[in-house]
mmCIF file of C-alpha atoms in Angstrom:
data_model
loop_
_atom_site.group_PDB
_atom_site.id
_atom_site.type_symbol
_atom_site.label_atom_id
_atom_site.label_comp_id
_atom_site.label_asym_id
_atom_site.label_seq_id
_atom_site.Cartn_x
_atom_site.Cartn_y
_atom_site.Cartn_z
ATOM 1 C CA SER N 3 13.912 -49.933 -17.368
ATOM 2 C CA GLU N 4 11.322 -48.456 -15.070
ATOM 3 C CA VAL N 5 13.725 -48.722 -12.126
ATOM 4 C CA SER N 6 16.590 -47.117 -14.033
ATOM 5 C CA PHE N 7 14.242 -44.349 -15.204
ATOM 6 C CA SER N 8 13.092 -43.636 -11.648
ATOM 7 C CA LEU N 9 16.657 -43.722 -10.383
ATOM 8 C CA SER N 10 17.763 -41.409 -13.155
ATOM 9 C CA SER N 11 14.897 -39.047 -12.396
ATOM 10 C CA GLY N 12 15.832 -39.079 -8.717
ATOM 11 C CA ILE N 13 19.488 -38.345 -9.484
ATOM 12 C CA ASN N 14 18.528 -35.530 -11.855
ATOM 13 C CA ALA N 15 16.163 -34.045 -9.289
ATOM 14 C CA GLU N 16 18.802 -34.234 -6.565
ATOM 15 C CA TYR N 17 21.393 -32.758 -8.916
ATOM 16 C CA GLY N 18 18.970 -29.946 -9.799
ATOM 17 C CA GLU N 19 18.387 -29.185 -6.132
ATOM 18 C CA LYS N 20 22.124 -29.050 -5.494
ATOM 19 C CA LYS N 21 22.655 -26.739 -8.462
ATOM 20 C CA GLU N 22 19.875 -24.521 -7.174
ATOM 21 C CA GLU N 23 21.505 -24.487 -3.734
ATOM 22 C CA GLU N 24 24.883 -23.693 -5.293
ATOM 23 C CA LYS N 25 23.264 -20.905 -7.294
ATOM 24 C CA LYS N 26 21.933 -19.385 -4.087
ATOM 25 C CA ASN N 27 25.378 -19.492 -2.547
ATOM 26 C CA GLU N 28 26.947 -17.910 -5.627
ATOM 27 C CA LEU N 29 25.765 -14.449 -4.588
ATOM 28 C CA ASP N 30 28.727 -12.176 -4.010
ATOM 29 C CA ALA N 31 29.220 -11.125 -0.433
ATOM 30 C CA VAL N 32 28.611 -7.470 0.295
ATOM 31 C CA SER N 33 31.303 -5.517 2.089
ATOM 32 C CA THR N 34 30.366 -2.642 4.406
ATOM 33 C CA GLU N 35 33.936 -1.774 5.283
ATOM 34 C CA GLY N 36 34.509 1.956 4.948
ATOM 35 C CA ILE N 37 30.838 2.546 4.064
ATOM 36 C CA THR N 38 29.073 5.451 5.762
ATOM 37 C CA VAL N 39 25.366 6.181 5.522
ATOM 38 C CA GLU N 40 23.791 9.467 6.492
ATOM 39 C CA LYS N 41 21.625 9.028 9.580
ATOM 40 C CA ALA N 42 18.424 10.250 7.910
ATOM 41 C CA LEU N 43 18.952 7.985 4.889
ATOM 42 C CA ALA N 44 19.751 4.989 7.084
ATOM 43 C CA GLY N 45 16.546 5.561 9.014
ATOM 44 C CA LYS N 46 14.494 5.597 5.798
ATOM 45 C CA ILE N 47 16.146 2.397 4.536
ATOM 46 C CA VAL N 48 15.519 0.465 7.734
ATOM 47 C CA LYS N 49 11.970 1.772 8.089
ATOM 48 C CA GLN N 50 11.115 0.666 4.536
ATOM 49 C CA LEU N 51 12.620 -2.786 5.066
ATOM 50 C CA GLU N 52 10.716 -3.143 8.342
ATOM 51 C CA TYR N 53 7.558 -2.288 6.447
ATOM 52 C CA TYR N 54 8.146 -5.081 3.899
ATOM 53 C CA PHE N 55 8.768 -7.647 6.667
ATOM 54 C CA GLY N 56 6.274 -6.118 9.091
ATOM 55 C CA ASP N 57 3.070 -7.498 10.583
ATOM 56 C CA ARG N 58 0.893 -5.340 8.319
ATOM 57 C CA ASN N 59 2.487 -6.038 4.926
ATOM 58 C CA LEU N 60 4.076 -9.505 5.026
ATOM 59 C CA PRO N 61 0.917 -11.587 5.613
ATOM 60 C CA GLN N 62 -0.793 -10.098 2.542
ATOM 61 C CA ASP N 63 2.176 -9.594 0.191
ATOM 62 C CA ARG N 64 2.131 -12.596 -2.160
ATOM 63 C CA PHE N 65 5.568 -11.870 -3.591
ATOM 64 C CA MET N 66 7.191 -11.614 -0.162
ATOM 65 C CA LEU N 67 5.373 -14.695 1.128
ATOM 66 C CA ARG N 68 6.704 -16.706 -1.803
ATOM 67 C CA GLU N 69 10.258 -15.411 -1.419
ATOM 68 C CA VAL N 70 10.527 -16.160 2.304
ATOM 69 C CA THR N 71 9.772 -19.842 1.630
ATOM 70 C CA LEU N 72 12.690 -20.321 -0.791
ATOM 71 C CA ASP N 73 15.731 -19.972 1.464
ATOM 72 C CA ASN N 74 14.745 -20.293 5.100
ATOM 73 C CA GLY N 75 13.355 -16.784 5.136
ATOM 74 C CA TRP N 76 16.389 -15.118 3.535
ATOM 75 C CA ILE N 77 15.807 -12.783 0.598
ATOM 76 C CA PRO N 78 18.742 -11.428 -1.457
ATOM 77 C CA LEU N 79 19.240 -7.671 -1.417
ATOM 78 C CA ASP N 80 19.166 -7.868 -5.221
ATOM 79 C CA THR N 81 15.598 -9.147 -4.976
ATOM 80 C CA MET N 82 14.601 -6.513 -2.445
ATOM 81 C CA LEU N 83 15.805 -3.827 -4.849
ATOM 82 C CA ASN N 84 13.048 -4.874 -7.235
ATOM 83 C CA PHE N 85 10.792 -2.840 -4.959
ATOM 84 C CA LYS N 86 10.665 0.609 -6.540
ATOM 85 C CA ARG N 87 10.126 2.351 -3.217
ATOM 86 C CA LEU N 88 13.293 0.896 -1.671
ATOM 87 C CA ALA N 89 15.300 1.483 -4.848
ATOM 88 C CA SER N 90 14.176 5.133 -4.904
ATOM 89 C CA ILE N 91 15.439 5.564 -1.341
ATOM 90 C CA CYS N 92 18.758 3.784 -1.964
ATOM 91 C CA ASN N 93 19.841 1.363 -4.701
ATOM 92 C CA GLU N 94 23.330 0.595 -3.317
ATOM 93 C CA LYS N 95 23.573 -2.764 -1.570
ATOM 94 C CA PRO N 96 26.561 -1.831 0.648
ATOM 95 C CA LYS N 97 24.672 1.154 2.037
ATOM 96 C CA ILE N 98 21.504 -0.875 2.600
ATOM 97 C CA ALA N 99 23.536 -3.555 4.403
ATOM 98 C CA LYS N 100 25.351 -0.934 6.469
ATOM 99 C CA ALA N 101 22.095 0.742 7.456
ATOM 100 C CA VAL N 102 20.680 -2.555 8.739
ATOM 101 C CA GLU N 103 23.973 -3.549 10.340
ATOM 102 C CA ASP N 104 24.233 -0.340 12.364
ATOM 103 C CA SER N 105 20.538 -0.120 13.221
ATOM 104 C CA ASN N 106 18.930 -1.220 16.451
ATOM 105 C CA SER N 107 16.161 -2.971 14.521
ATOM 106 C CA THR N 108 14.845 -6.096 16.196
ATOM 107 C CA LEU N 109 12.711 -7.009 13.171
ATOM 108 C CA VAL N 110 15.149 -7.405 10.248
ATOM 109 C CA VAL N 111 18.583 -9.096 10.258
ATOM 110 C CA LEU N 112 21.458 -9.591 7.791
ATOM 111 C CA ASN N 113 23.220 -12.855 6.985
ATOM 112 C CA GLU N 114 26.999 -13.251 7.470
ATOM 113 C CA GLN N 115 27.739 -12.398 3.825
ATOM 114 C CA LYS N 116 25.558 -9.282 4.221
ATOM 115 C CA ASN N 117 23.895 -9.990 0.886
ATOM 116 C CA LYS N 118 20.579 -11.288 2.242
ATOM 117 C CA ILE N 119 17.995 -10.136 4.711
ATOM 118 C CA ARG N 120 15.115 -11.745 6.566
ATOM 119 C CA ARG N 121 12.636 -11.207 9.342
ATOM 120 C CA ASN N 122 14.085 -11.996 12.751
ATOM 121 C CA PRO N 123 13.087 -15.618 13.571
ATOM 122 C CA GLU N 124 12.616 -14.509 17.172
ATOM 123 C CA LYS N 125 9.813 -12.234 15.941
ATOM 124 C CA PRO N 126 7.300 -14.674 14.396
ATOM 125 C CA LEU N 127 4.269 -13.240 12.646
ATOM 126 C CA PRO N 128 1.316 -12.901 14.997
ATOM 127 C CA LYS N 129 -1.714 -15.013 14.200
ATOM 128 C CA ASN N 130 -4.096 -13.125 11.975
ATOM 129 C CA THR N 131 -6.965 -13.198 14.447
ATOM 130 C CA GLU N 132 -10.097 -11.088 14.528
ATOM 131 C CA GLU N 133 -8.822 -9.529 17.775
ATOM 132 C CA LEU N 134 -5.617 -8.405 16.065
ATOM 133 C CA LYS N 135 -7.559 -6.940 13.148
ATOM 134 C CA LEU N 136 -9.817 -4.978 15.496
ATOM 135 C CA ALA N 137 -6.818 -3.717 17.464
ATOM 136 C CA ASN N 138 -5.098 -2.509 14.272
ATOM 137 C CA ASN N 139 -8.282 -0.780 13.118
ATOM 138 C CA GLN N 140 -8.540 1.051 16.429
ATOM 139 C CA LYS N 141 -4.987 2.343 15.992
ATOM 140 C CA THR N 142 -5.765 3.630 12.478
ATOM 141 C CA VAL N 143 -6.613 7.296 11.931
ATOM 142 C CA TYR N 144 -8.226 9.121 8.985
ATOM 143 C CA VAL N 145 -6.896 12.595 8.159
ATOM 144 C CA LYS N 146 -8.266 14.893 5.456
ATOM 145 C CA GLY N 147 -7.356 18.332 4.128
ATOM 146 C CA LEU N 148 -3.714 17.651 3.232
ATOM 147 C CA PRO N 149 -1.978 19.358 0.269
ATOM 148 C CA LEU N 150 -2.702 17.600 -3.036
ATOM 149 C CA GLY N 151 1.020 17.601 -3.824
ATOM 150 C CA LEU N 152 1.870 15.590 -0.702
ATOM 151 C CA ASN N 153 4.125 12.556 -1.197
ATOM 152 C CA ILE N 154 4.808 9.596 1.061
ATOM 153 C CA ASP N 155 8.087 11.019 2.385
ATOM 154 C CA GLN N 156 6.398 14.239 3.474
ATOM 155 C CA ALA N 157 3.534 12.275 5.035
ATOM 156 C CA GLU N 158 5.932 10.056 6.987
ATOM 157 C CA GLU N 159 7.896 13.067 8.203
ATOM 158 C CA PHE N 160 4.773 14.945 9.306
ATOM 159 C CA PHE N 161 2.962 12.086 11.037
ATOM 160 C CA GLY N 162 6.217 10.682 12.412
ATOM 161 C CA ASN N 163 6.287 13.735 14.678
ATOM 162 C CA HIS N 164 3.091 12.450 16.303
ATOM 163 C CA GLY N 165 4.201 8.886 17.014
ATOM 164 C CA LYS N 166 5.697 5.808 15.389
ATOM 165 C CA THR N 167 3.628 4.702 12.409
ATOM 166 C CA ALA N 168 3.084 1.135 11.163
ATOM 167 C CA TYR N 169 1.931 2.255 7.736
ATOM 168 C CA ILE N 170 0.558 5.262 5.868
ATOM 169 C CA LYS N 171 -1.814 4.994 2.922
ATOM 170 C CA LEU N 172 -2.256 7.972 0.615
ATOM 171 C CA ARG N 173 -5.818 7.816 -0.720
ATOM 172 C CA LYS N 174 -6.024 8.307 -4.498
ATOM 173 C CA ASP N 175 -8.784 8.633 -7.057
ATOM 174 C CA ALA N 176 -9.404 6.439 -10.102
ATOM 175 C CA GLU N 177 -6.761 8.369 -12.052
ATOM 176 C CA GLY N 178 -4.117 7.872 -9.371
ATOM 177 C CA LYS N 179 -4.253 11.454 -8.096
ATOM 178 C CA PHE N 180 -3.898 12.083 -4.373
ATOM 179 C CA LYS N 181 -7.256 13.018 -2.831
ATOM 180 C CA GLY N 182 -5.848 14.977 0.104
ATOM 181 C CA SER N 183 -6.643 12.326 2.722
ATOM 182 C CA VAL N 184 -4.736 9.453 4.335
ATOM 183 C CA PHE N 185 -5.079 6.492 6.640
ATOM 184 C CA ILE N 186 -2.327 6.109 9.254
ATOM 185 C CA GLU N 187 -1.889 3.124 11.527
ATOM 186 C CA PHE N 188 0.099 3.988 14.643
ATOM 187 C CA VAL N 189 2.150 1.426 16.544
ATOM 188 C CA GLU N 190 0.774 2.662 19.870
ATOM 189 C CA GLN N 191 -2.914 3.171 20.611
ATOM 190 C CA SER N 192 -2.068 6.206 22.765
ATOM 191 C CA ASP N 193 -0.543 8.037 19.767
ATOM 192 C CA ALA N 194 -3.654 7.356 17.678
ATOM 193 C CA ASP N 195 -5.912 8.635 20.471
ATOM 194 C CA LYS N 196 -3.780 11.732 20.928
ATOM 195 C CA ILE N 197 -3.860 12.808 17.279
ATOM 196 C CA VAL N 198 -7.618 12.172 17.016
ATOM 197 C CA GLY N 199 -8.112 14.462 20.005
ATOM 198 C CA ASN N 200 -6.036 17.252 18.438
ATOM 199 C CA LYS N 201 -8.701 19.454 16.817
ATOM 200 C CA GLU N 202 -6.138 22.131 15.901
ATOM 201 C CA LEU N 203 -3.825 19.840 13.935
ATOM 202 C CA LYS N 204 -2.428 21.704 10.900
ATOM 203 C CA PHE N 205 -0.034 20.659 8.157
ATOM 204 C CA THR N 206 1.385 24.191 8.056
ATOM 205 C CA GLU N 207 1.091 27.033 10.553
ATOM 206 C CA GLU N 208 -0.855 29.205 8.114
ATOM 207 C CA GLY N 209 -3.071 26.331 6.922
ATOM 208 C CA GLU N 210 -6.554 25.285 7.974
ATOM 209 C CA PRO N 211 -7.070 22.681 10.732
ATOM 210 C CA LEU N 212 -7.148 19.156 9.321
ATOM 211 C CA ILE N 213 -10.163 16.884 9.676
ATOM 212 C CA VAL N 214 -9.071 14.033 11.941
ATOM 213 C CA MET N 215 -11.094 11.045 13.110
ATOM 214 C CA SER N 216 -10.639 7.389 13.898
ATOM 215 C CA ARG N 217 -10.878 4.883 11.068
ATOM 216 C CA ASN N 218 -13.920 3.303 12.680
ATOM 217 C CA GLU N 219 -15.659 6.673 12.988
ATOM 218 C CA TYR N 220 -14.932 7.474 9.331
ATOM 219 C CA PHE N 221 -16.377 4.221 7.990
ATOM 220 C CA LYS N 222 -19.342 4.399 10.324
ATOM 221 C CA SER N 223 -20.221 7.806 8.886
ATOM 222 C CA LYS N 224 -19.568 6.703 5.307
ATOM 223 C CA ASN N 225 -21.470 3.429 5.613
ATOM 224 C CA GLN N 226 -24.448 5.202 7.150
ATOM 225 C CA ASN N 227 -24.570 7.601 4.218
ATOM 226 C CA VAL N 228 -24.376 4.723 1.713
ATOM 227 C CA LYS N 229 -27.125 2.938 3.620
ATOM 228 C CA ASN N 230 -29.302 6.053 3.527
ATOM 229 C CA VAL N 231 -28.847 6.362 -0.224
ATOM 230 C CA LYS N 232 -29.768 2.701 -0.762
ATOM 231 C CA ASN N 233 -32.817 3.029 1.458
ATOM 232 C CA LEU N 234 -33.827 6.180 -0.351
ATOM 233 C CA LYS N 235 -33.601 4.452 -3.716
ATOM 234 C CA ARG N 236 -35.537 1.449 -2.472
ATOM 235 C CA GLU N 237 -38.255 3.568 -0.887
ATOM 236 C CA SER N 238 -38.556 5.839 -3.907
ATOM 237 C CA GLN N 239 -39.129 2.795 -6.108
ATOM 238 C CA MET N 240 -41.875 1.692 -3.745
ATOM 239 C CA GLY N 241 -43.362 5.181 -3.569
ATOM 240 C CA GLY N 242 -42.661 5.685 0.141
ATOM 241 C CA THR N 243 -40.158 8.525 0.434
ATOM 242 C CA GLU N 244 -41.726 10.685 3.139
ATOM 243 C CA GLN N 245 -39.808 9.258 6.074
ATOM 244 C CA LEU N 246 -36.437 8.721 4.421
ATOM 245 C CA LYS N 247 -34.539 11.697 3.093
ATOM 246 C CA HIS N 248 -31.271 12.117 1.239
ATOM 247 C CA GLU N 249 -28.965 13.446 3.970
ATOM 248 C CA VAL N 250 -25.678 15.319 3.768
ATOM 249 C CA PRO N 251 -22.818 13.644 5.703
ATOM 250 C CA GLU N 252 -21.242 15.615 8.514
ATOM 251 C CA HIS N 253 -17.899 15.668 6.707
ATOM 252 C CA VAL N 254 -18.142 16.431 2.984
ATOM 253 C CA GLU N 255 -15.167 15.094 1.015
ATOM 254 C CA TYR N 256 -13.877 17.173 -1.875
ATOM 255 C CA GLU N 257 -10.762 17.747 -3.912
ATOM 256 C CA LYS N 258 -9.240 21.166 -3.363
ATOM 257 C CA GLY N 259 -8.573 23.716 -6.097
ATOM 258 C CA LEU N 260 -11.387 22.786 -8.478
ATOM 259 C CA VAL N 261 -13.726 25.785 -8.043
ATOM 260 C CA LEU N 262 -13.429 29.232 -9.582
ATOM 261 C CA LYS N 263 -15.383 32.191 -8.220
ATOM 262 C CA ILE N 264 -16.168 35.109 -10.540
ATOM 263 C CA GLU N 265 -17.046 38.430 -8.903
ATOM 264 C CA GLY N 266 -18.103 41.842 -10.153
ATOM 265 C CA LEU N 267 -20.793 40.761 -12.599
ATOM 266 C CA GLU N 268 -23.091 43.694 -11.830
ATOM 267 C CA GLY N 269 -24.439 44.967 -15.132
ATOM 268 C CA VAL N 270 -22.549 42.367 -17.165
ATOM 269 C CA GLU N 271 -24.702 40.736 -19.848
ATOM 270 C CA THR N 272 -23.501 37.132 -19.612
ATOM 271 C CA SER N 273 -24.848 33.615 -19.215
ATOM 272 C CA ARG N 274 -23.854 30.069 -18.334
ATOM 273 C CA GLU N 275 -23.448 29.397 -22.036
ATOM 274 C CA ASP N 276 -20.944 32.266 -22.331
ATOM 275 C CA MET N 277 -18.917 30.840 -19.447
ATOM 276 C CA LYS N 278 -18.957 27.342 -20.907
ATOM 277 C CA ALA N 279 -17.847 28.723 -24.258
ATOM 278 C CA LEU N 280 -14.997 30.688 -22.640
ATOM 279 C CA PHE N 281 -13.664 27.597 -20.847
ATOM 280 C CA GLU N 282 -14.396 25.143 -23.654
ATOM 281 C CA GLY N 283 -11.730 22.471 -23.765
ATOM 282 C CA HIS N 284 -10.655 23.092 -20.153
ATOM 283 C CA ASN N 285 -12.649 20.285 -18.478
ATOM 284 C CA ILE N 286 -15.466 22.457 -17.137
ATOM 285 C CA ASN N 287 -17.793 20.399 -14.942
ATOM 286 C CA TRP N 288 -20.535 22.663 -13.568
ATOM 287 C CA VAL N 289 -21.615 26.320 -13.593
ATOM 288 C CA ASN N 290 -23.609 27.950 -10.780
ATOM 289 C CA PHE N 291 -25.062 31.131 -12.264
ATOM 290 C CA ASN N 292 -28.420 32.676 -13.127
ATOM 291 C CA LYS N 293 -28.934 35.870 -15.095
ATOM 292 C CA GLY N 294 -28.812 38.840 -12.768
ATOM 293 C CA ASP N 295 -26.440 37.187 -10.255
ATOM 294 C CA VAL N 296 -23.459 39.314 -9.234
ATOM 295 C CA GLU N 297 -21.161 36.309 -8.899
ATOM 296 C CA ALA N 298 -20.708 32.872 -10.438
ATOM 297 C CA PHE N 299 -19.046 29.621 -9.466
ATOM 298 C CA ILE N 300 -17.450 27.342 -12.029
ATOM 299 C CA ARG N 301 -16.309 23.843 -11.118
ATOM 300 C CA PHE N 302 -13.673 21.986 -13.130
ATOM 301 C CA GLU N 303 -12.594 18.360 -13.302
ATOM 302 C CA GLY N 304 -8.990 19.482 -12.872
ATOM 303 C CA SER N 305 -7.122 22.536 -11.601
ATOM 304 C CA ALA N 306 -9.225 25.710 -11.689
ATOM 305 C CA LYS N 307 -6.064 27.828 -11.605
ATOM 306 C CA GLU N 308 -4.680 26.191 -14.740
ATOM 307 C CA ALA N 309 -7.960 26.764 -16.563
ATOM 308 C CA LEU N 310 -8.061 30.408 -15.436
ATOM 309 C CA ASP N 311 -4.466 31.092 -16.498
ATOM 310 C CA LYS N 312 -5.169 29.708 -19.978
ATOM 311 C CA VAL N 313 -8.096 32.045 -20.711
ATOM 312 C CA LYS N 314 -6.591 35.248 -19.312
ATOM 313 C CA VAL N 315 -5.734 38.008 -21.760
ATOM 314 C CA ASP N 316 -2.748 40.152 -20.738
ATOM 315 C CA ASP N 317 -3.170 38.772 -17.222
ATOM 316 C CA LYS N 318 -6.792 39.975 -17.159
ATOM 317 C CA PHE N 319 -9.953 37.888 -16.940
ATOM 318 C CA ILE N 320 -12.413 38.995 -19.629
ATOM 319 C CA LEU N 321 -15.969 37.638 -19.685
ATOM 320 C CA SER N 322 -18.495 38.705 -22.340
ATOM 321 C CA GLY N 323 -16.297 41.682 -23.236
ATOM 322 C CA LYS N 324 -16.018 42.936 -19.635
ATOM 323 C CA GLU N 325 -13.196 42.582 -17.142
ATOM 324 C CA ALA N 326 -14.169 40.663 -14.010
ATOM 325 C CA LYS N 327 -12.434 39.355 -10.942
ATOM 326 C CA ALA N 328 -11.781 35.602 -10.836
ATOM 327 C CA LEU N 329 -10.209 33.667 -7.990
ATOM 328 C CA VAL N 330 -9.802 30.030 -6.973
ATOM 329 C CA LEU N 331 -11.756 29.144 -3.838
ATOM 330 C CA ASP N 332 -9.824 27.969 -0.801
ATOM 331 C CA GLY N 333 -10.150 27.676 2.962
ATOM 332 C CA ASP N 334 -13.540 28.180 4.620
ATOM 333 C CA GLU N 335 -15.093 29.598 1.457
ATOM 334 C CA GLU N 336 -14.181 26.477 -0.518
ATOM 335 C CA GLU N 337 -15.557 24.179 2.178
ATOM 336 C CA ALA N 338 -18.755 26.254 2.368
ATOM 337 C CA TYR N 339 -19.202 25.903 -1.403
ATOM 338 C CA TRP N 340 -18.966 22.110 -1.279
ATOM 339 C CA LYS N 341 -21.305 21.867 1.696
ATOM 340 C CA LYS N 342 -23.843 24.077 -0.060
ATOM 341 C CA SER N 343 -23.470 21.989 -3.211
ATOM 342 C CA ALA N 344 -24.083 18.807 -1.212
ATOM 343 C CA HIS N 345 -27.193 20.298 0.396
ATOM 344 C CA GLU N 346 -28.553 21.416 -2.981
ATOM 345 C CA LYS N 347 -27.940 17.942 -4.394
ATOM 346 C CA ALA N 348 -29.765 16.374 -1.438
ATOM 347 C CA GLU N 349 -32.672 18.783 -1.845
ATOM 348 C CA PHE N 350 -32.850 17.964 -5.548
ATOM 349 C CA PHE N 351 -33.182 14.241 -4.823
ATOM 350 C CA ASN N 352 -35.682 14.832 -2.025
ATOM 351 C CA LYS N 353 -37.817 17.025 -4.281
ATOM 352 C CA LYS N 354 -37.610 14.446 -7.048
ATOM 353 C CA ASN N 355 -38.658 11.664 -4.684
ATOM 354 C CA ARG N 356 -41.537 13.701 -3.279
ATOM 355 C CA LYS N 357 -42.771 14.183 -6.843
ATOM 356 C CA ARG N 358 -42.510 10.435 -7.465
ATOM 357 C CA LYS N 359 -44.588 9.732 -4.383
ATOM 358 C CA PHE N 360 -47.189 12.294 -5.429
ATOM 359 C CA ASP N 361 -47.304 10.783 -8.918
ATOM 360 C CA GLY N 362 -47.836 7.308 -7.522
ATOM 361 C CA GLY N 363 -44.377 5.797 -7.243
ATOM 362 C CA ARG N 364 -42.531 3.975 -9.981
ATOM 363 C CA GLY N 365 -45.279 4.182 -12.548
ATOM 364 C CA GLY N 366 -45.702 7.965 -12.277
ATOM 365 C CA GLY N 367 -49.459 7.522 -11.656
ATOM 366 C CA ARG N 368 -50.062 5.726 -14.919
ATOM 367 C CA GLY N 369 -49.720 2.206 -13.612
ATOM 368 C CA ARG N 370 -50.806 -0.556 -15.946
ATOM 369 C CA GLY N 371 -54.145 0.918 -16.853
ATOM 370 C CA LYS N 372 -57.550 -0.196 -15.621
ATOM 371 C CA ARG N 373 -58.154 -3.764 -14.641
ATOM 372 C CA TYR N 374 -61.281 -5.457 -15.923
ATOM 373 C CA ARG N 375 -62.974 -8.294 -14.195
ATOM 374 C CA ARG N 376 -63.001 -11.487 -16.181
ATOM 375 C CA ASP N 377 -66.391 -13.169 -16.106
#
């Protein structure tokens, strides 16, 4: 009975494999006859497919790695359309097949039925060596100061004018909102070097120059700042803060459109409390104002313009019964505000640490009380 059971199991397994193979072959062929695809759309389709099967994505994409092992590397177009990005570009299999068929791509190929796609076997994945990782990092550029409404299509169009890109990553905050900065890996090192050297790079002609630096330079600056903060904390706990100070990084990161400037406060009897009360419920974050100041700065967690529009009366900004001028900071003035804010924050921590040192470190001078000798 054991033999018959094993034989039966073997037959069932073989039968199951054949059924699975038949199921794979049951996919309807895709016809591209008479199909036309606009050149721009075809380019987007092929570029997205090359990204999925590319050196950067494929080695770390668990879903893709699993799929390429099921059918000698072939993945049905139906499966590929599970990717929202591809489906948003084009969700019609004949057009996707036609785009690949007519392209000069050496990375992705169609099967004879035009219903499956795979990475070209003549283009094996490079070994994921440390040398390759370093080379990719050197070809990656950090760019900051982009419009907060930027999407991936606009980013690809803009940076595509400066060289062929391997991937673009829009940096987002914890809530999924674009931070105004990106990482771009270029295919050619020369293109990465060229854009880093362009100190007048602008997203629009009337816009401000973007902050551009290599990926390595960005992380070196960021890691040094993190290290300084850790050292500062450690030293302050030990009471030795004279030599280490809280420093402001050369490039201060900030989200645009969060700061409101109020002008014309001469003779206006108002206070921080009045401003907080006026903008109550509008995600106010910080108020820079002392009695007697002729201007104030109010920082919000979200759009300052939206908050301002909601408190206006007949399109006028009224504060403590008086009309004042309110505007959202931008350009050099906005950057200057954030730099000043960073410096004030650093000075606050330095002053606090100096006080700790003067008071005797962690214990604030109190320590554990007197020690008595035990006889």
